[in-house]
Coordinates of C-alpha atoms and ligand atoms in Angstrom, one line a residue:
M28 CA 34.6 -10.0 -35.0
V29 CA 33.7 -6.4 -35.5
R30 CA 30.4 -5.4 -37.1
A31 CA 31.8 -3.5 -40.1
L32 CA 33.8 -6.2 -41.8
L33 CA 33.5 -6.0 -45.6
T34 CA 34.7 -8.8 -47.9
D35 CA 32.9 -8.0 -51.1
E36 CA 35.1 -7.3 -54.1
G37 CA 33.8 -3.7 -54.6
S38 CA 34.8 -2.7 -51.0
R39 CA 38.2 -4.4 -51.3
R40 CA 38.9 -2.8 -54.7
A41 CA 37.9 0.7 -53.4
A42 CA 40.4 0.4 -50.5
A43 CA 43.2 -1.2 -52.4
T44 CA 45.2 2.0 -53.2
D45 CA 45.5 5.7 -52.9
R46 CA 46.0 8.6 -55.4
S47 CA 49.7 7.8 -56.0
G48 CA 49.1 5.9 -59.2
H49 CA 50.3 2.6 -57.6
R50 CA 48.2 -0.3 -58.7
P51 CA 48.7 -3.4 -56.5
A52 CA 48.5 -6.7 -58.4
T53 CA 46.1 -8.2 -55.8
L54 CA 43.3 -7.0 -53.5
P55 CA 43.3 -7.0 -49.7
D56 CA 41.4 -9.8 -48.0
A57 CA 38.9 -7.6 -46.2
V58 CA 38.1 -4.0 -45.1
V59 CA 37.2 -3.1 -41.5
R60 CA 35.2 0.2 -41.5
A61 CA 35.7 1.2 -37.9
T62 CA 33.3 3.7 -36.3
T63 CA 34.5 3.3 -32.7
V64 CA 37.8 2.9 -30.8
E65 CA 36.6 -0.4 -29.5
E66 CA 36.3 -1.7 -33.1
V67 CA 39.9 -0.6 -33.7
V68 CA 41.1 -2.3 -30.5
E69 CA 39.2 -5.5 -31.4
T70 CA 40.6 -5.5 -35.0
L71 CA 44.2 -5.1 -33.8
R72 CA 43.9 -7.8 -31.1
W73 CA 42.6 -10.2 -33.7
A74 CA 45.3 -9.2 -36.2
T75 CA 48.0 -9.8 -33.5
A76 CA 46.6 -13.2 -32.6
S77 CA 46.3 -14.2 -36.2
R78 CA 49.5 -12.4 -37.4
T79 CA 47.6 -10.6 -40.0
P80 CA 49.1 -7.4 -41.5
V81 CA 46.8 -4.3 -41.1
V82 CA 46.9 -1.2 -43.4
P83 CA 45.4 1.9 -41.7
R84 CA 43.5 4.0 -44.1
G85 CA 42.1 7.6 -43.9
A86 CA 40.6 9.2 -47.0
G87 CA 42.9 7.4 -49.5
T88 CA 44.3 10.7 -51.0
G89 CA 47.9 9.8 -50.2
L90 CA 50.5 10.2 -53.0
A91 CA 53.1 7.6 -51.9
G92 CA 51.2 4.3 -51.9
G93 CA 51.1 4.4 -48.0
S94 CA 47.6 3.0 -47.8
S95 CA 47.9 0.6 -50.7
A96 CA 47.0 -3.0 -49.6
R97 CA 47.3 -6.4 -51.2
A98 CA 46.3 -10.0 -50.7
G99 CA 46.9 -11.3 -47.2
E100 CA 46.3 -7.9 -45.7
V101 CA 43.3 -6.3 -44.0
V102 CA 42.5 -2.6 -44.5
L103 CA 41.5 -0.7 -41.3
D104 CA 39.4 2.2 -42.7
L105 CA 39.1 5.1 -40.2
S106 CA 37.1 7.5 -42.3
G107 CA 33.9 6.7 -40.4
M108 CA 35.4 7.9 -37.1
D109 CA 34.6 11.5 -38.2
R110 CA 33.4 13.4 -35.1
I111 CA 34.7 16.8 -34.0
V112 CA 34.5 16.0 -30.3
A113 CA 35.2 19.5 -29.0
V114 CA 36.4 22.9 -30.1
R115 CA 37.6 24.8 -27.0
P116 CA 38.2 28.5 -28.0
D117 CA 39.5 29.5 -24.5
D118 CA 42.4 27.0 -24.9
Q119 CA 42.6 27.3 -28.7
V120 CA 42.4 23.5 -29.1
A121 CA 40.2 21.0 -30.9
V122 CA 39.7 17.3 -30.0
V123 CA 38.9 15.2 -33.1
E124 CA 38.5 11.7 -34.3
P125 CA 40.9 10.7 -37.2
G126 CA 38.3 10.6 -40.0
V127 CA 37.4 14.3 -39.8
L128 CA 38.1 16.0 -43.1
T129 CA 40.8 18.7 -42.7
A130 CA 38.6 21.5 -44.2
D131 CA 35.7 20.6 -41.9
L132 CA 37.9 21.1 -38.8
D133 CA 39.1 24.5 -40.2
A134 CA 35.4 25.5 -40.8
A135 CA 34.4 24.4 -37.3
A136 CA 37.3 26.4 -35.8
G137 CA 36.2 29.4 -38.0
E138 CA 32.9 29.6 -36.1
H139 CA 35.0 30.6 -33.1
G140 CA 37.2 33.1 -34.9
L141 CA 40.0 30.4 -35.1
F142 CA 41.6 28.3 -37.8
Y143 CA 43.4 25.0 -38.2
A144 CA 46.7 26.0 -39.9
P145 CA 47.9 22.9 -41.8
D146 CA 46.0 23.1 -45.2
P147 CA 47.1 20.6 -47.7
A148 CA 45.8 21.3 -51.2
S149 CA 43.7 18.2 -50.5
A150 CA 42.1 19.7 -47.4
A151 CA 38.6 19.2 -48.7
I152 CA 39.1 15.5 -49.3
S153 CA 41.9 14.3 -46.9
S154 CA 41.5 13.2 -43.2
I155 CA 43.2 14.5 -40.1
G156 CA 44.4 10.9 -39.3
G157 CA 46.0 10.7 -42.7
N158 CA 47.5 14.2 -42.3
I159 CA 49.0 13.2 -39.0
A160 CA 50.3 9.9 -40.3
T161 CA 52.1 11.8 -43.2
N162 CA 52.9 15.0 -41.4
A163 CA 51.1 16.8 -44.1
G164 CA 52.1 20.3 -45.3
G165 CA 50.1 22.8 -47.2
L166 CA 49.8 26.2 -48.6
R167 CA 50.0 28.3 -45.4
C168 CA 52.6 26.0 -43.7
A169 CA 55.2 28.5 -45.1
K170 CA 54.4 30.6 -42.0
Y171 CA 52.5 28.3 -39.6
G172 CA 54.5 25.1 -39.9
V173 CA 53.4 21.6 -40.9
T174 CA 51.0 19.2 -39.2
R175 CA 53.5 18.2 -36.5
E176 CA 53.5 21.8 -35.2
A177 CA 49.7 21.6 -34.7
V178 CA 49.5 18.2 -32.9
L179 CA 49.6 18.5 -29.1
G180 CA 48.5 15.0 -28.2
L181 CA 47.3 11.7 -29.6
D182 CA 45.1 8.8 -28.7
L183 CA 46.7 5.6 -30.2
V184 CA 45.9 2.0 -30.5
L185 CA 49.1 -0.1 -30.6
A186 CA 49.5 -3.2 -32.8
D187 CA 48.5 -5.5 -30.0
G188 CA 45.4 -3.5 -29.2
R189 CA 46.7 -1.6 -26.2
R190 CA 45.5 2.0 -25.9
V191 CA 48.1 4.7 -25.3
T192 CA 47.7 8.5 -24.9
T193 CA 50.7 10.7 -25.8
G194 CA 51.4 14.4 -25.4
R195 CA 49.2 16.8 -23.7
Q196 CA 46.4 19.4 -23.8
T197 CA 48.7 22.2 -23.0
V198 CA 50.7 24.4 -25.4
K199 CA 54.0 23.4 -23.7
G200 CA 55.2 20.3 -22.0
V201 CA 58.4 18.2 -22.0
A202 CA 57.6 15.2 -19.8
G203 CA 59.2 12.2 -21.3
Y204 CA 60.3 11.5 -24.9
D205 CA 58.2 13.2 -27.6
L206 CA 56.1 10.1 -28.7
T207 CA 53.6 12.5 -30.3
G208 CA 56.2 13.9 -32.6
L209 CA 57.5 10.4 -33.4
V210 CA 54.1 9.1 -34.4
V211 CA 53.4 12.1 -36.6
G212 CA 54.8 11.2 -40.0
S213 CA 55.1 7.5 -39.2
E214 CA 52.8 6.5 -42.0
G215 CA 50.7 4.0 -40.1
T216 CA 53.7 1.9 -39.2
L217 CA 53.9 2.5 -35.4
A218 CA 50.3 2.9 -34.2
V219 CA 46.8 3.7 -35.3
V220 CA 45.6 7.2 -34.5
V221 CA 42.1 7.2 -33.0
G222 CA 42.0 10.7 -31.6
A223 CA 44.0 13.9 -31.6
T224 CA 44.2 17.1 -29.6
L225 CA 45.1 19.9 -32.1
R226 CA 46.3 23.4 -31.8
L227 CA 44.1 26.1 -33.3
R228 CA 45.1 29.7 -34.0
P229 CA 43.3 33.1 -34.1
R230 CA 42.1 33.8 -37.6
P231 CA 44.2 36.6 -39.0
A232 CA 42.6 40.1 -39.0
A233 CA 43.3 40.7 -42.6
T234 CA 45.0 39.2 -45.7
A235 CA 46.6 40.7 -48.8
T236 CA 47.4 38.6 -51.8
L237 CA 49.7 39.1 -54.8
A238 CA 49.9 37.2 -58.1
A239 CA 53.3 37.7 -59.9
H240 CA 54.0 36.5 -63.4
F241 CA 57.3 35.6 -64.9
D242 CA 58.9 34.9 -68.3
D243 CA 60.4 31.7 -66.9
L244 CA 60.2 29.3 -63.9
V245 CA 63.8 29.8 -62.9
A246 CA 63.3 33.6 -62.5
A247 CA 60.2 32.9 -60.4
A248 CA 62.1 30.5 -58.2
A249 CA 64.9 33.0 -57.7
A250 CA 62.3 35.6 -56.8
S251 CA 60.8 33.3 -54.2
A252 CA 64.2 32.7 -52.7
A253 CA 64.8 36.5 -52.6
L254 CA 61.6 36.9 -50.5
T255 CA 63.1 34.5 -47.9
A256 CA 66.5 36.1 -48.0
A257 CA 64.8 39.5 -47.4
G258 CA 63.4 38.2 -44.2
L259 CA 59.7 38.4 -45.3
Q260 CA 57.4 35.7 -44.1
P261 CA 54.3 35.4 -46.2
S262 CA 51.7 32.8 -45.1
V263 CA 51.4 31.5 -48.6
Q264 CA 54.2 31.3 -51.2
E265 CA 53.3 29.0 -54.1
L266 CA 54.9 28.5 -57.5
V267 CA 53.2 27.1 -60.7
D268 CA 55.0 26.5 -64.0
A269 CA 53.7 26.9 -67.5
A270 CA 52.5 23.3 -67.9
G271 CA 50.6 23.6 -64.6
L272 CA 49.0 26.9 -65.6
E273 CA 48.0 25.4 -69.0
A274 CA 46.3 22.4 -67.3
V275 CA 44.5 24.7 -64.8
D276 CA 43.3 27.0 -67.7
A277 CA 42.0 23.9 -69.5
A278 CA 40.2 22.6 -66.4
R279 CA 38.8 25.9 -65.1
G280 CA 38.5 28.2 -68.1
T281 CA 41.0 30.7 -66.7
A282 CA 43.7 32.5 -68.7
L283 CA 46.7 32.3 -66.3
R284 CA 49.2 31.0 -68.9
S285 CA 48.6 34.1 -71.1
R286 CA 50.1 36.3 -68.4
G287 CA 53.5 34.5 -68.2
A288 CA 55.3 31.2 -68.1
A289 CA 55.3 31.0 -64.3
L290 CA 53.1 32.2 -61.4
L291 CA 54.2 33.0 -57.9
L292 CA 51.2 33.4 -55.6
V293 CA 52.0 35.2 -52.3
Q294 CA 49.6 35.9 -49.4
C295 CA 50.5 37.9 -46.3
D296 CA 48.2 38.0 -43.2
G297 CA 47.7 39.7 -39.9
H298 CA 47.3 43.4 -39.0
G299 CA 50.3 44.3 -41.2
A300 CA 49.2 42.3 -44.3
R301 CA 49.0 45.3 -46.7
T302 CA 52.4 46.8 -45.6
E303 CA 54.0 43.4 -45.9
I304 CA 52.6 42.7 -49.4
D305 CA 54.0 46.1 -50.5
A306 CA 57.4 44.9 -49.3
V307 CA 56.9 41.6 -51.2
A308 CA 56.1 43.5 -54.4
A309 CA 59.3 45.6 -54.0
V310 CA 61.4 42.4 -53.8
L311 CA 59.6 40.7 -56.7
A312 CA 59.6 43.7 -59.0
P313 CA 63.1 43.2 -60.6
F314 CA 62.2 39.5 -61.4
A315 CA 58.5 39.7 -62.5
T316 CA 57.1 40.7 -65.8
S317 CA 53.9 41.8 -64.1
W318 CA 52.2 41.6 -60.7
R319 CA 48.9 42.5 -59.1
A320 CA 47.9 42.7 -55.5
T321 CA 44.5 42.4 -54.0
A322 CA 42.9 42.7 -50.6
D323 CA 39.6 41.3 -51.9
P324 CA 39.1 37.9 -50.2
V325 CA 36.9 36.6 -53.1
E326 CA 39.6 37.3 -55.7
A327 CA 42.3 35.9 -53.4
E328 CA 40.3 32.6 -52.9
E329 CA 40.0 32.3 -56.7
L330 CA 43.7 32.4 -57.0
L331 CA 44.2 29.9 -54.2
A332 CA 41.6 27.6 -55.7
A333 CA 43.5 27.7 -59.0
R334 CA 46.7 26.7 -57.2
R335 CA 44.8 23.8 -55.4
A336 CA 43.5 22.7 -58.8
V337 CA 46.9 22.1 -60.3
L338 CA 47.3 18.4 -59.4
P339 CA 43.8 17.4 -60.4
A340 CA 44.1 19.4 -63.6
L341 CA 47.3 17.6 -64.5
E342 CA 45.7 14.2 -63.7
R343 CA 43.2 15.0 -66.4
T344 CA 46.0 15.2 -69.0
G345 CA 47.5 11.7 -68.3
D346 CA 48.7 9.3 -65.7
V347 CA 51.0 11.0 -63.2
F348 CA 53.8 10.4 -60.6
I349 CA 53.9 13.2 -58.2
E350 CA 57.3 13.8 -56.7
D351 CA 57.7 15.7 -53.4
V352 CA 61.4 16.6 -53.0
A353 CA 62.4 19.5 -50.8
V354 CA 65.6 21.6 -51.0
P355 CA 67.1 24.4 -48.9
R356 CA 65.2 27.5 -50.0
S357 CA 68.3 29.2 -51.4
Q358 CA 68.5 26.2 -53.8
L359 CA 65.0 26.5 -55.3
A360 CA 66.1 28.0 -58.6
A361 CA 68.9 25.4 -59.0
A362 CA 66.3 22.7 -58.3
V363 CA 63.7 23.9 -60.9
A364 CA 66.5 24.4 -63.5
G365 CA 67.7 20.8 -62.7
V366 CA 64.2 19.4 -63.2
Q367 CA 63.9 21.2 -66.5
A368 CA 67.2 19.7 -67.6
I369 CA 66.1 16.2 -66.6
S370 CA 62.9 16.6 -68.6
A371 CA 64.9 17.7 -71.7
R372 CA 67.4 14.9 -71.3
T373 CA 64.9 12.0 -70.8
G374 CA 62.2 13.4 -73.0
V375 CA 59.7 12.8 -70.1
R376 CA 57.1 15.5 -69.6
I377 CA 57.5 17.0 -66.1
A378 CA 55.3 19.8 -64.8
T379 CA 56.4 21.6 -61.6
V380 CA 54.3 23.1 -58.8
A381 CA 56.0 24.1 -55.5
H382 CA 55.3 25.1 -51.9
A383 CA 58.1 27.6 -52.7
G384 CA 58.1 29.2 -49.2
D385 CA 59.1 25.8 -47.8
G386 CA 61.5 24.8 -50.7
N387 CA 59.1 21.9 -51.4
L388 CA 58.8 21.0 -55.1
H389 CA 56.2 18.7 -56.7
P390 CA 57.7 17.8 -60.1
V391 CA 54.9 15.9 -61.7
V392 CA 55.9 13.2 -64.2
V393 CA 53.0 13.0 -66.7
V394 CA 52.7 10.0 -69.1
E395 CA 50.1 8.8 -71.5
R396 CA 47.3 6.8 -69.9
G397 CA 48.2 3.2 -69.2
T398 CA 52.0 3.9 -69.3
P399 CA 53.7 2.5 -66.1
V400 CA 55.3 5.4 -64.2
T401 CA 57.6 3.3 -62.0
E402 CA 59.6 1.8 -64.9
G403 CA 61.5 2.9 -68.0
A404 CA 62.1 6.5 -68.9
P405 CA 59.5 8.0 -66.5
W406 CA 61.1 6.2 -63.5
E407 CA 64.6 7.1 -64.8
A408 CA 63.4 10.8 -64.7
A409 CA 61.9 10.4 -61.3
C410 CA 65.1 8.9 -59.9
A411 CA 67.1 11.7 -61.5
V412 CA 64.9 14.2 -59.5
F413 CA 65.6 12.3 -56.3
D414 CA 69.4 12.4 -57.1
L415 CA 69.1 16.1 -57.8
A416 CA 67.4 16.9 -54.5
L417 CA 69.9 14.9 -52.4
A418 CA 72.8 16.6 -54.3
L419 CA 71.4 20.0 -53.4
G420 CA 71.2 19.1 -49.7
G421 CA 67.5 18.3 -49.8
T422 CA 65.2 15.4 -49.1
L423 CA 63.2 12.8 -51.0
T424 CA 60.0 13.8 -49.5
G425 CA 58.9 17.0 -47.9
E426 CA 55.3 16.0 -47.0
H427 CA 53.8 13.1 -48.8
G428 CA 55.9 10.4 -47.1
V429 CA 58.0 7.5 -48.2
G430 CA 55.1 5.1 -48.6
L431 CA 55.9 2.2 -51.0
L432 CA 57.3 4.2 -53.8
K433 CA 60.3 5.9 -52.3
R434 CA 61.4 3.1 -50.1
T435 CA 64.3 1.9 -52.3
W436 CA 65.8 5.3 -52.1
L437 CA 65.6 5.8 -48.3
H438 CA 69.0 4.4 -47.4
R439 CA 70.6 7.0 -49.7
E440 CA 69.2 9.8 -47.6
L441 CA 69.3 8.3 -44.1
G442 CA 72.3 6.0 -44.2
E443 CA 72.4 2.5 -42.7
D444 CA 73.0 3.5 -39.1
S445 CA 70.0 5.8 -38.9
L446 CA 67.8 3.2 -40.7
A447 CA 68.8 0.5 -38.3
L448 CA 67.9 2.9 -35.4
Q449 CA 64.5 3.5 -37.0
R450 CA 63.9 -0.2 -37.5
G451 CA 64.6 -0.7 -33.8
I452 CA 62.0 1.9 -32.9
K453 CA 59.5 0.1 -35.2
A454 CA 60.2 -3.2 -33.4
V455 CA 59.4 -1.6 -30.0
F456 CA 56.0 -0.4 -31.1
D457 CA 55.2 -3.3 -33.4
P458 CA 57.3 -6.4 -32.6
L459 CA 55.4 -8.6 -35.0
G460 CA 55.6 -6.1 -37.8
I461 CA 51.9 -6.3 -38.6
L462 CA 51.3 -2.5 -39.0
N463 CA 51.5 -1.3 -42.6
P464 CA 54.4 -3.6 -43.5
G465 CA 56.6 -2.6 -46.5
K466 CA 55.8 1.1 -46.1
G467 CA 57.9 4.0 -44.8
I468 CA 61.1 2.6 -43.3
Ligands
FAD519 C1 44.9 16.8 -55.2 C2 45.8 16.5 -54.1 C3 46.5 17.5 -53.5 C4 47.3 17.2 -52.4 N1 48.0 18.2 -51.8 C5 48.8 17.9 -50.7 C6 49.5 19.0 -50.0 O1 49.4 20.2 -50.3 N2 50.2 18.7 -48.9 C7 50.3 17.4 -48.5 O2 51.0 17.1 -47.5 N3 49.7 16.4 -49.1 C8 48.9 16.6 -50.2 N4 48.3 15.6 -50.8 C9 48.5 14.2 -50.4 C10 47.5 13.7 -49.3 O3 46.2 14.4 -49.4 C11 48.1 13.8 -47.9 O4 49.2 12.9 -47.8 C12 47.1 13.4 -46.8 O5 47.7 13.7 -45.6 C13 46.6 12.0 -46.8 O6 45.5 11.9 -46.0 P1 44.4 10.7 -46.2 O7 43.4 10.8 -45.1 O8 43.9 10.7 -47.6 O9 45.3 9.4 -45.9 P2 45.5 8.1 -46.7 O10 45.9 8.3 -48.1 O11 44.3 7.2 -46.4 O12 46.8 7.5 -45.8 C14 48.0 8.1 -45.9 C15 48.9 7.4 -44.9 O13 48.5 7.6 -43.5 C16 48.2 6.3 -42.9 N5 47.0 6.6 -42.1 C17 45.8 7.1 -42.5 N6 45.0 7.3 -41.4 C18 45.7 6.8 -40.3 C19 45.4 6.7 -38.9 N7 44.2 7.1 -38.4 N8 46.3 6.1 -38.1 C20 47.5 5.7 -38.6 N9 47.9 5.8 -39.9 C21 47.0 6.4 -40.7 C22 48.0 5.3 -44.0 O14 48.4 4.0 -43.6 C23 49.0 5.9 -45.1 O15 50.3 5.4 -44.8 C24 47.5 15.9 -51.9 C25 46.7 14.8 -52.6 C26 45.9 15.1 -53.6 C27 45.1 14.0 -54.3

């Protein structure tokens, strides 16, 4: 068996769940902390021979219970495979192992005047393998697309231990079915990612950032939709409500809430950044109570850091269930108004933060510590948000994945025929069903 097999209770407890709030009743049997592809191959061959379910795990920052594991299962922890194998500026690609932290890759690309575009708010603590498995989004995905747009090729280990390479090192290529695109977002249910060839981009020549404040969240959401309708394409377009601002102020000593009940944070980049931010200001002016633009990167980073701090700040105020619905961007104001109505009707506290440029909302159900979030009134409120998103033509999950927690809702969005097709694909990759069972589809 592989060298890095851990069976002590501390290791099993540390690998039992993610940041979703899901608490499995039992612990996994063991944790394999792989540092080489050979160890991954060996683990999966053994798992196939012994019919043991395997739960791939990156950094454990997931918000859908995707890397939660229980008795009878073995966790395959890939965080130790953390080498940036190559950054090739001439081709604008990087080759990495799955455990590399997202922000570390971006920093390494920066040394060559490049950047890695997908930047989940968790970039400092989440892994590229986890980002690929969840098709993670982020702040600047409004302009540059989500993780799938940045993945050119993958090195995979299949459930039976076979190694497969998908995709390519070129920017274009259409040979065969797009297995790379299929594995991205598959939540560890089709294959284990042991390497990736990723697209980098030239760092923008300039950025300009604008913070707009509003009397209420619905006006801020309408303003965000107006930016899209006006044909503007900021690189960042993020919305935070009053509860989120209050939590950030308490955690960071800022005074954002005093400036309004909602904040829309917009960043434009490239040679025309200043001109574009002026156009943004003109569109927002009829909606906003005040706004301020800056070209100072330090001030801009302070604002972005405040946005990234919203979820951890809310986690300080109670136990949370973080929703991840997405709606067509023209429906953003209807969505936030609907969430407010659900909160008022159920009496459940819901704070909302959104990747507004993508129409991707994170209504955060906040409960007193120790209160279960997946039953009673909190779950009723969460389910009402799912219903609302589907009614507005949206989806249950924009970027966090289905994991464990949204599985019972999936047939409502996909329908039985599509689900059956997807289960057929799963059976081709993993006929014994040992890879992350009970997650995703
Ligand atoms: C404060 C905070 C902010 C966040 N902000 C964002 C955000 O802006 N955008 C966003 O999209 N998400 C966000 N997230 C959620 C989370 O960070 C992402 O889902 C991230 O992609 C998970 O990466 P991870 O390495 O932690 O994966 P894990 O949580 O370890 O695993 C996630 C899923 O990927 C699978 N997996 C992990 N590694 C592999 C691998 N090598 N091969 C196959 N399957 C694998 C697991 O089985 C699981 O299903 C946030 C989370 C937190 C705590």
